[in-house]
Amino acid sequence: MDDDGQPLFRWSWVESNWNSDSPNSIVNLLEAHIVMSLVPVLLGLLAALPLGLACVRWRFLYQPTSAIMNVVYALPSLPLFMLLIPETGLARLTVIIPLTFYALAVLVPAVVDGLGSVPDHVRQSAVAMGFTPLRRLVQVELPIAVPVVLAGLRVVTVSSISLVSVGALIGQGGLGNLFTDAFQRDFYTPAIAGIVLIVLLALVGDGIVLAAQRLLTPWMRARRAS
Amino acid sequence: MNWLIDFFANPANWSGPDAIPARLLEHLGFSAAALALAALVGVPLGLLIGHTGKGSVIVVVSANLARALPTLGLLVLIVLLLGTASIWPVLIPLVALAVPPILVNTFEGVRGVDPELRDAAYGMGLRGPQVLSKVLVPVALPLIMLGLRLAAVQVVATAAVAAYVGLGGLGRYIIDGLATQDYESVVGGSVLIVGFALAVQGLFTLAQRVMVSPGVSQRLRVR
């Protein structure tokens, strides 16, 4: 690995690889990257809501659930991909499954904490106004939990986008494939392009969750304005 | 299961330069060095910013940005730039990975200390640094330890990637196994890394139980 005086970054490489028929063109990799990072976040959120609710409703479930989630979060991604290969083959699903579990591991505690952050007097007011438990949950408790849940979602979104790239080691890393390409050819440009694009993608994802939070919690702005 | 038995029963995996204990030590070496460096950066900075309240926006933004950095990409780029002669190509990405959880949790821990508790400490005549060391750190310790634990687990898990660029550690079994289609070695290495990560997790959970003062509430806010 000698430094042969190549320039750190070659725009021409990006231009010629940006959009072509090749599955390894940057646009196609970007698309694969978005799918492989977004699907786990959405699946994780969908599964975390009922699990978190169950943990709040039946407190005794929380200890074992959070213990399991802690263990799941500790499982390393690369070995998990490997252990899944005999079941799923070298496919996007091999990357999506472990990332979904990571999302779940972060989001279940976030849902539980979020519902725990609902002040007792607010809950009692809702009961006093004759809200049924379901209506109380949907109209009062979940909206108040939104900031805490979405704080967890921001972490999950960003780390999911960055973690997908490890999948490149089994050929399914979206933009991460640029890293293996850079290494095999001893060529800086794809590595730099990949890092920059992944960080930008993560910023965009983070921004979308933030925007969602602003939309879902209009009262936060109202309070600040007054 | 048979793969696993074959892998662990194979005497070639227990002696020579490719032995499991040697790889384990390498893995432990990378991970411990990276975690120590990250703690050296993250804990003091988090304490300082949480205590003074200055620069809190920078902490949150930079930690989020660092979380977005893809470890594999950073590793490849640094190896291409510096070569594999030293341990730095592994350490830099791992430290970048470990600093955010340590920094954010330390910062949140100190900032989250009950203001009345802080006022009481000042009222008793403690000065700024004393308030920090005698009140804020012990009360924030559960979160600081949580940050260290999350960082340690992630570092151990990600250090496996170092093998891709020709550096050692338990990841070698996976990368070499993939290259030679030796699935026995891939599964064996995977199980070793998973076991290692879980052991680290357990160790930190235990340390937390020992170190956190029983007077401090045990309820943790995750992240």
Short mmCIF file of C-alpha atoms in Angstrom, two decimals:
data_model
loop_
_atom_site.label_atom_id
_atom_site.label_comp_id
_atom_site.label_asym_id
_atom_site.label_seq_id
_atom_site.Cartn_x
_atom_site.Cartn_y
_atom_site.Cartn_z
CA MET A 1 0.00 0.00 0.00
CA ASP A 2 2.33 2.68 -1.24
CA ASP A 3 1.46 6.31 -1.63
CA ASP A 4 1.85 6.74 -5.35
CA GLY A 5 1.02 10.42 -5.28
CA GLN A 6 -2.58 9.99 -6.39
CA PRO A 7 -4.75 13.02 -5.68
CA LEU A 8 -6.90 12.68 -2.57
CA PHE A 9 -10.09 13.10 -4.54
CA ARG A 10 -10.94 12.73 -8.23
CA TRP A 11 -14.16 14.43 -9.30
CA SER A 12 -13.98 12.73 -12.67
CA TRP A 13 -14.40 9.33 -10.98
CA VAL A 14 -17.56 10.51 -9.24
CA GLU A 15 -18.94 11.96 -12.47
CA SER A 16 -18.33 8.82 -14.50
CA ASN A 17 -19.72 6.51 -11.80
CA TRP A 18 -22.62 8.64 -10.66
CA ASN A 19 -25.41 7.16 -12.72
CA SER A 20 -24.92 4.22 -15.00
CA ASP A 21 -26.51 0.86 -15.65
CA SER A 22 -24.05 -0.84 -13.35
CA PRO A 23 -25.53 -2.00 -10.02
CA ASN A 24 -22.47 -0.34 -8.48
CA SER A 25 -23.18 3.14 -9.78
CA ILE A 26 -23.38 5.64 -6.95
CA VAL A 27 -27.08 6.33 -7.47
CA ASN A 28 -27.92 2.62 -7.29
CA LEU A 29 -25.77 2.12 -4.19
CA LEU A 30 -27.40 5.13 -2.58
CA GLU A 31 -30.81 3.68 -3.30
CA ALA A 32 -29.86 0.32 -1.81
CA HIS A 33 -28.36 2.10 1.19
CA ILE A 34 -31.56 4.05 1.85
CA VAL A 35 -33.69 0.89 1.64
CA MET A 36 -31.42 -1.14 3.92
CA SER A 37 -31.24 1.58 6.57
CA LEU A 38 -34.82 2.82 6.42
CA VAL A 39 -36.63 -0.52 6.53
CA PRO A 40 -35.04 -1.56 9.87
CA VAL A 41 -35.90 1.81 11.45
CA LEU A 42 -39.54 1.59 10.37
CA LEU A 43 -39.89 -2.08 11.35
CA GLY A 44 -38.17 -1.35 14.67
CA LEU A 45 -40.54 1.51 15.42
CA LEU A 46 -43.59 -0.55 14.45
CA ALA A 47 -42.54 -3.36 16.77
CA ALA A 48 -41.29 -1.12 19.58
CA LEU A 49 -44.63 0.65 20.08
CA PRO A 50 -46.68 -2.41 21.09
CA LEU A 51 -43.74 -3.89 23.03
CA GLY A 52 -43.17 -0.63 24.91
CA LEU A 53 -46.89 -0.28 25.62
CA ALA A 54 -47.00 -3.82 26.95
CA CYS A 55 -44.04 -3.06 29.22
CA VAL A 56 -45.80 0.01 30.61
CA ARG A 57 -49.11 -1.76 31.04
CA TRP A 58 -47.56 -4.81 32.73
CA ARG A 59 -44.57 -3.45 34.66
CA PHE A 60 -43.19 -6.91 35.43
CA LEU A 61 -42.42 -7.34 31.71
CA TYR A 62 -40.04 -4.40 31.65
CA GLN A 63 -37.10 -5.89 33.55
CA PRO A 64 -36.78 -9.04 31.39
CA THR A 65 -37.51 -7.11 28.17
CA SER A 66 -34.88 -4.49 28.85
CA ALA A 67 -32.39 -7.20 29.81
CA ILE A 68 -33.02 -8.93 26.47
CA MET A 69 -32.73 -5.63 24.59
CA ASN A 70 -29.42 -4.92 26.33
CA VAL A 71 -28.10 -8.26 25.18
CA VAL A 72 -29.38 -7.70 21.63
CA TYR A 73 -27.70 -4.32 21.50
CA ALA A 74 -24.42 -5.95 22.51
CA LEU A 75 -24.49 -8.38 19.58
CA PRO A 76 -21.93 -7.31 16.97
CA SER A 77 -23.29 -6.69 13.49
CA LEU A 78 -20.66 -8.40 11.33
CA PRO A 79 -20.87 -11.78 13.12
CA LEU A 80 -24.67 -11.53 13.07
CA PHE A 81 -24.62 -11.09 9.31
CA MET A 82 -22.43 -14.18 9.09
CA LEU A 83 -24.66 -16.29 11.30
CA LEU A 84 -27.69 -15.29 9.22
CA ILE A 85 -26.15 -16.16 5.85
CA PRO A 86 -27.17 -19.85 5.88
CA GLU A 87 -30.78 -18.75 6.45
CA THR A 88 -30.99 -15.76 4.15
CA GLY A 89 -28.08 -16.06 1.73
CA LEU A 90 -26.15 -13.00 0.59
CA ALA A 91 -29.15 -10.72 0.42
CA ARG A 92 -30.34 -7.38 1.69
CA LEU A 93 -32.40 -9.22 4.28
CA THR A 94 -29.17 -10.40 5.93
CA VAL A 95 -28.40 -6.76 6.72
CA ILE A 96 -31.95 -5.67 7.46
CA ILE A 97 -32.70 -8.27 10.15
CA PRO A 98 -29.87 -7.41 12.60
CA LEU A 99 -30.37 -3.68 12.10
CA THR A 100 -34.06 -4.09 12.92
CA PHE A 101 -33.14 -5.69 16.22
CA TYR A 102 -30.73 -2.85 17.04
CA ALA A 103 -33.49 -0.34 16.32
CA LEU A 104 -35.81 -2.30 18.57
CA ALA A 105 -33.22 -2.40 21.35
CA VAL A 106 -32.99 1.39 21.41
CA LEU A 107 -36.65 2.19 20.75
CA VAL A 108 -38.36 -0.04 23.32
CA PRO A 109 -36.72 1.78 26.28
CA ALA A 110 -37.44 5.08 24.51
CA VAL A 111 -41.15 4.24 24.26
CA VAL A 112 -41.24 3.14 27.91
CA ASP A 113 -39.39 6.28 29.07
CA GLY A 114 -41.55 8.46 26.87
CA LEU A 115 -44.77 7.13 28.36
CA GLY A 116 -43.14 7.38 31.78
CA SER A 117 -42.53 11.08 31.14
CA VAL A 118 -46.28 11.78 31.03
CA PRO A 119 -47.01 13.75 34.23
CA ASP A 120 -49.42 12.03 36.58
CA HIS A 121 -51.74 15.03 36.82
CA VAL A 122 -52.10 15.06 33.05
CA ARG A 123 -53.10 11.42 33.06
CA GLN A 124 -55.56 12.01 35.87
CA SER A 125 -57.07 14.98 34.06
CA ALA A 126 -57.71 12.79 31.04
CA VAL A 127 -59.36 10.17 33.24
CA ALA A 128 -61.46 12.84 34.94
CA MET A 129 -62.61 14.12 31.55
CA GLY A 130 -63.97 10.67 30.84
CA PHE A 131 -61.37 9.54 28.28
CA THR A 132 -61.39 5.83 27.64
CA PRO A 133 -57.97 4.20 28.14
CA LEU A 134 -57.47 3.88 24.39
CA ARG A 135 -58.40 7.48 23.68
CA ARG A 136 -56.22 8.62 26.58
CA LEU A 137 -53.32 6.71 25.10
CA VAL A 138 -53.73 7.99 21.54
CA GLN A 139 -54.71 11.58 22.23
CA VAL A 140 -52.84 12.36 25.45
CA GLU A 141 -50.07 9.95 26.38
CA LEU A 142 -48.51 9.17 23.00
CA PRO A 143 -48.27 12.83 21.91
CA ILE A 144 -46.55 13.73 25.18
CA ALA A 145 -44.17 10.79 24.71
CA VAL A 146 -43.24 11.94 21.20
CA PRO A 147 -40.10 13.95 22.07
CA VAL A 148 -38.51 11.08 24.03
CA VAL A 149 -39.44 8.45 21.44
CA LEU A 150 -38.18 10.60 18.59
CA ALA A 151 -34.92 11.31 20.44
CA GLY A 152 -34.39 7.54 20.35
CA LEU A 153 -35.46 7.45 16.72
CA ARG A 154 -32.82 10.04 15.82
CA VAL A 155 -30.09 7.88 17.31
CA VAL A 156 -31.43 4.81 15.55
CA THR A 157 -31.75 6.54 12.18
CA VAL A 158 -28.22 7.89 12.21
CA SER A 159 -26.58 4.72 13.47
CA SER A 160 -28.59 2.54 11.09
CA ILE A 161 -27.44 4.61 8.11
CA SER A 162 -23.83 4.33 9.24
CA LEU A 163 -24.04 0.61 10.16
CA VAL A 164 -25.39 -0.54 6.80
CA SER A 165 -21.93 0.02 5.34
CA VAL A 166 -20.53 -2.94 7.31
CA GLY A 167 -22.73 -5.09 5.08
CA ALA A 168 -20.22 -4.34 2.30
CA LEU A 169 -18.10 -7.15 3.74
CA ILE A 170 -20.76 -9.54 2.44
CA GLY A 171 -21.35 -7.46 -0.69
CA GLN A 172 -24.58 -5.88 0.60
CA GLY A 173 -23.49 -2.58 2.06
CA GLY A 174 -25.05 0.00 -0.20
CA LEU A 175 -22.63 2.91 -0.21
CA GLY A 176 -20.35 0.78 1.97
CA ASN A 177 -19.45 -1.11 -1.19
CA LEU A 178 -17.46 1.98 -2.13
CA PHE A 179 -15.18 1.23 0.84
CA THR A 180 -14.38 -2.30 -0.25
CA ASP A 181 -13.87 -0.98 -3.76
CA ALA A 182 -11.46 1.69 -2.48
CA PHE A 183 -9.52 -0.84 -0.46
CA GLN A 184 -9.22 -3.40 -3.22
CA ARG A 185 -7.98 -0.84 -5.72
CA ASP A 186 -5.91 1.25 -3.29
CA PHE A 187 -7.87 4.28 -4.47
CA TYR A 188 -8.88 7.06 -2.02
CA THR A 189 -11.71 8.63 -3.99
CA PRO A 190 -14.47 6.02 -3.46
CA ALA A 191 -13.72 5.85 0.28
CA ILE A 192 -14.00 9.62 0.66
CA ALA A 193 -17.11 9.80 -1.54
CA GLY A 194 -18.71 7.01 0.52
CA ILE A 195 -17.95 8.64 3.87
CA VAL A 196 -19.23 12.03 2.71
CA LEU A 197 -22.42 10.59 1.21
CA ILE A 198 -23.18 8.47 4.29
CA VAL A 199 -22.68 11.41 6.64
CA LEU A 200 -24.87 13.61 4.43
CA LEU A 201 -27.52 10.89 4.29
CA ALA A 202 -27.43 10.60 8.08
CA LEU A 203 -27.82 14.38 8.42
CA VAL A 204 -30.81 14.32 6.08
CA GLY A 205 -32.37 11.42 8.01
CA ASP A 206 -31.76 13.20 11.31
CA GLY A 207 -33.29 16.36 9.87
CA ILE A 208 -36.41 14.51 8.73
CA VAL A 209 -36.96 13.06 12.22
CA LEU A 210 -36.43 16.53 13.73
CA ALA A 211 -38.94 18.02 11.31
CA ALA A 212 -41.42 15.28 12.22
CA GLN A 213 -40.94 16.13 15.87
CA ARG A 214 -41.70 19.81 15.23
CA LEU A 215 -44.83 18.86 13.31
CA LEU A 216 -46.01 16.40 15.97
CA THR A 217 -45.43 18.68 18.95
CA PRO A 218 -46.78 22.11 17.99
CA TRP A 219 -47.36 22.96 21.67
CA MET A 220 -43.61 22.95 22.33
CA ARG A 221 -43.17 25.92 19.99
CA ALA A 222 -46.25 27.66 21.35
CA ARG A 223 -44.85 27.46 24.86
CA ARG A 224 -41.52 28.87 23.79
CA ALA A 225 -43.15 31.72 21.90
CA SER A 226 -45.30 32.90 24.77
CA MET B 1 -23.70 -26.73 15.66
CA ASN B 2 -21.30 -29.19 14.03
CA TRP B 3 -19.36 -26.30 12.56
CA LEU B 4 -18.88 -24.91 16.02
CA ILE B 5 -17.69 -28.18 17.49
CA ASP B 6 -15.29 -28.65 14.56
CA PHE B 7 -13.98 -25.12 14.95
CA PHE B 8 -13.33 -25.29 18.65
CA ALA B 9 -12.06 -28.87 18.55
CA ASN B 10 -9.56 -28.12 15.78
CA PRO B 11 -6.11 -28.08 17.39
CA ALA B 12 -4.87 -25.69 14.66
CA ASN B 13 -7.07 -23.03 16.21
CA TRP B 14 -5.37 -23.38 19.57
CA SER B 15 -1.69 -23.11 18.68
CA GLY B 16 0.53 -21.05 16.42
CA PRO B 17 0.10 -17.43 15.33
CA ASP B 18 -3.55 -17.98 14.45
CA ALA B 19 -4.48 -19.37 17.86
CA ILE B 20 -7.68 -18.26 19.52
CA PRO B 21 -5.96 -16.90 22.67
CA ALA B 22 -3.58 -14.79 20.55
CA ARG B 23 -6.43 -13.36 18.46
CA LEU B 24 -8.42 -12.73 21.60
CA LEU B 25 -5.54 -10.79 23.09
CA GLU B 26 -5.17 -8.71 19.93
CA HIS B 27 -8.87 -7.96 19.95
CA LEU B 28 -8.73 -7.06 23.63
CA GLY B 29 -5.71 -4.85 22.99
CA PHE B 30 -7.37 -2.77 20.23
CA SER B 31 -10.57 -2.48 22.18
CA ALA B 32 -9.02 -1.53 25.52
CA ALA B 33 -6.70 1.05 23.96
CA ALA B 34 -9.54 2.62 21.96
CA LEU B 35 -11.88 2.71 24.94
CA ALA B 36 -9.21 4.21 27.21
CA LEU B 37 -8.43 6.96 24.69
CA ALA B 38 -12.11 7.67 24.12
CA ALA B 39 -12.76 7.85 27.87
CA LEU B 40 -9.80 10.18 28.25
CA VAL B 41 -11.44 12.54 25.76
CA GLY B 42 -15.12 11.99 26.47
CA VAL B 43 -15.39 11.92 30.26
CA PRO B 44 -13.46 15.14 31.12
CA LEU B 45 -15.07 17.03 28.24
CA GLY B 46 -18.55 15.84 29.22
CA LEU B 47 -17.93 16.76 32.88
CA LEU B 48 -16.61 20.19 31.99
CA ILE B 49 -19.37 21.08 29.55
CA GLY B 50 -22.11 19.61 31.72
CA HIS B 51 -20.79 21.50 34.76
CA THR B 52 -20.26 24.88 33.12
CA GLY B 53 -23.17 24.57 30.70
CA LYS B 54 -21.05 26.17 27.98
CA GLY B 55 -20.91 24.60 24.56
CA SER B 56 -23.71 22.11 25.12
CA VAL B 57 -25.03 22.58 21.59
CA ILE B 58 -21.62 21.68 20.18
CA VAL B 59 -21.57 18.43 22.17
CA VAL B 60 -24.89 17.23 20.87
CA VAL B 61 -24.22 18.23 17.26
CA SER B 62 -20.68 16.85 17.09
CA ALA B 63 -21.68 13.63 18.83
CA ASN B 64 -24.45 13.09 16.31
CA LEU B 65 -22.10 13.82 13.46
CA ALA B 66 -19.52 11.37 14.82
CA ARG B 67 -22.23 8.73 15.15
CA ALA B 68 -22.89 9.08 11.42
CA LEU B 69 -19.26 8.36 10.47
CA PRO B 70 -19.06 4.89 8.95
CA THR B 71 -16.33 2.98 10.80
CA LEU B 72 -15.46 0.74 7.86
CA GLY B 73 -14.99 3.72 5.54
CA LEU B 74 -12.85 5.57 8.03
CA LEU B 75 -10.76 2.45 8.57
CA VAL B 76 -10.20 1.89 4.85
CA LEU B 77 -9.33 5.52 4.22
CA ILE B 78 -6.86 5.72 7.10
CA VAL B 79 -5.24 2.44 6.11
CA LEU B 80 -4.84 3.67 2.53
CA LEU B 81 -3.31 6.88 3.83
CA LEU B 82 -1.11 5.53 6.64
CA GLY B 83 -0.60 1.85 5.83
CA THR B 84 -0.87 -0.92 8.38
CA ALA B 85 2.49 -0.54 10.05
CA SER B 86 1.06 0.92 13.26
CA ILE B 87 -2.03 0.36 15.35
CA TRP B 88 -3.42 3.87 14.62
CA PRO B 89 -5.52 2.91 11.59
CA VAL B 90 -7.63 0.75 13.90
CA LEU B 91 -7.58 3.08 16.88
CA ILE B 92 -8.74 6.26 15.14
CA PRO B 93 -12.05 4.86 13.82
CA LEU B 94 -12.73 2.99 17.06
CA VAL B 95 -12.10 6.10 19.15
CA ALA B 96 -14.38 8.10 16.85
CA LEU B 97 -17.00 5.43 17.45
CA ALA B 98 -16.59 5.38 21.24
CA VAL B 99 -16.43 9.08 22.05
CA PRO B 100 -20.08 10.02 21.27
CA PRO B 101 -21.83 7.68 23.74
CA ILE B 102 -19.30 8.51 26.48
CA LEU B 103 -19.45 12.25 25.88
CA VAL B 104 -23.23 12.49 25.56
CA ASN B 105 -24.01 10.32 28.58
CA THR B 106 -21.46 12.06 30.81
CA PHE B 107 -22.79 15.43 29.74
CA GLU B 108 -26.42 14.41 30.23
CA GLY B 109 -25.59 12.84 33.56
CA VAL B 110 -23.99 15.97 34.96
CA ARG B 111 -26.58 18.28 33.47
CA GLY B 112 -29.40 16.15 34.82
CA VAL B 113 -28.30 16.46 38.46
CA ASP B 114 -31.04 18.05 40.55
CA PRO B 115 -30.28 21.81 40.72
CA GLU B 116 -31.33 21.87 44.36
CA LEU B 117 -28.68 19.30 45.14
CA ARG B 118 -26.11 21.44 43.40
CA ASP B 119 -27.26 24.58 45.26
CA ALA B 120 -27.12 22.70 48.54
CA ALA B 121 -23.52 21.72 47.83
CA TYR B 122 -22.60 25.32 47.09
CA GLY B 123 -24.52 26.38 50.18
CA MET B 124 -22.38 24.07 52.29
CA GLY B 125 -19.37 26.03 51.09
CA LEU B 126 -18.01 23.66 48.44
CA ARG B 127 -16.27 25.28 45.50
CA GLY B 128 -16.87 24.53 41.82
CA PRO B 129 -14.37 21.67 41.40
CA GLN B 130 -15.41 20.16 44.75
CA VAL B 131 -19.07 20.27 43.76
CA LEU B 132 -18.09 18.47 40.58
CA SER B 133 -16.05 15.73 42.24
CA LYS B 134 -18.08 15.21 45.42
CA VAL B 135 -21.62 15.68 44.21
CA LEU B 136 -22.01 15.77 40.45
CA VAL B 137 -19.77 12.83 39.54
CA PRO B 138 -21.22 10.39 42.08
CA VAL B 139 -24.79 11.32 41.18
CA ALA B 140 -24.09 11.17 37.44
CA LEU B 141 -22.12 7.93 37.73
CA PRO B 142 -24.89 5.60 36.53
CA LEU B 143 -25.13 7.51 33.26
CA ILE B 144 -21.36 7.85 32.91
CA MET B 145 -21.02 4.10 33.37
CA LEU B 146 -23.82 3.50 30.87
CA GLY B 147 -21.95 5.60 28.32
CA LEU B 148 -18.76 3.63 28.93
CA ARG B 149 -20.62 0.35 28.63
CA LEU B 150 -22.31 1.28 25.36
CA ALA B 151 -18.98 2.48 23.99
CA ALA B 152 -17.12 -0.65 25.12
CA VAL B 153 -19.68 -2.97 23.58
CA GLN B 154 -19.65 -1.09 20.29
CA VAL B 155 -15.87 -1.01 20.19
CA VAL B 156 -15.54 -4.75 20.81
CA ALA B 157 -18.20 -5.46 18.19
CA THR B 158 -16.69 -3.16 15.58
CA ALA B 159 -13.05 -4.10 16.16
CA ALA B 160 -13.93 -7.21 14.14
CA VAL B 161 -13.85 -5.01 11.05
CA ALA B 162 -10.12 -4.36 11.53
CA ALA B 163 -9.41 -7.78 10.07
CA TYR B 164 -10.72 -6.62 6.70
CA VAL B 165 -7.73 -4.36 6.16
CA GLY B 166 -5.29 -7.07 7.22
CA LEU B 167 -5.06 -6.24 10.90
CA GLY B 168 -5.54 -8.83 13.59
CA GLY B 169 -8.20 -9.60 16.14
CA LEU B 170 -11.04 -12.09 16.21
CA GLY B 171 -12.42 -10.69 12.97
CA ARG B 172 -9.66 -12.60 11.15
CA TYR B 173 -11.62 -15.84 11.49
CA ILE B 174 -14.59 -14.21 9.76
CA ILE B 175 -12.71 -12.40 7.00
CA ASP B 176 -10.29 -15.24 6.26
CA GLY B 177 -13.13 -17.74 6.46
CA LEU B 178 -15.18 -15.74 3.97
CA ALA B 179 -12.24 -15.50 1.58
CA THR B 180 -11.55 -19.24 1.65
CA GLN B 181 -15.23 -20.25 1.97
CA ASP B 182 -14.41 -21.90 5.26
CA TYR B 183 -17.75 -21.50 6.94
CA GLU B 184 -16.60 -23.34 10.04
CA SER B 185 -14.14 -20.57 10.78
CA VAL B 186 -16.68 -17.83 9.97
CA VAL B 187 -19.19 -19.24 12.45
CA GLY B 188 -16.55 -19.94 15.08
CA GLY B 189 -15.18 -16.40 14.86
CA SER B 190 -18.67 -14.94 14.95
CA VAL B 191 -19.52 -16.86 18.08
CA LEU B 192 -16.26 -15.80 19.73
CA ILE B 193 -16.94 -12.11 19.04
CA VAL B 194 -20.54 -12.32 20.20
CA GLY B 195 -19.37 -14.04 23.39
CA PHE B 196 -16.68 -11.43 23.93
CA ALA B 197 -19.15 -8.56 23.49
CA LEU B 198 -21.59 -10.15 25.92
CA ALA B 199 -18.82 -10.73 28.46
CA VAL B 200 -17.83 -7.06 28.24
CA GLN B 201 -21.44 -6.06 28.68
CA GLY B 202 -21.72 -8.25 31.76
CA LEU B 203 -18.47 -6.96 33.20
CA PHE B 204 -19.56 -3.34 32.90
CA THR B 205 -22.97 -4.07 34.37
CA LEU B 206 -21.22 -5.67 37.33
CA ALA B 207 -18.77 -2.76 37.69
CA GLN B 208 -21.67 -0.35 37.69
CA ARG B 209 -23.34 -2.22 40.52
CA VAL B 210 -20.16 -2.09 42.56
CA MET B 211 -19.21 1.51 41.83
CA VAL B 212 -22.47 3.41 41.96
CA SER B 213 -23.26 4.58 45.47
CA PRO B 214 -26.31 2.80 46.85
CA GLY B 215 -27.65 6.20 47.85
CA VAL B 216 -27.93 7.16 44.22
CA SER B 217 -31.15 6.16 42.56
CA GLN B 218 -30.76 3.02 40.50
CA ARG B 219 -33.24 4.08 37.87
CA LEU B 220 -31.42 4.67 34.59
CA ARG B 221 -32.40 6.71 31.63
CA VAL B 222 -31.18 4.79 28.62
CA ARG B 223 -29.17 7.12 26.39
#
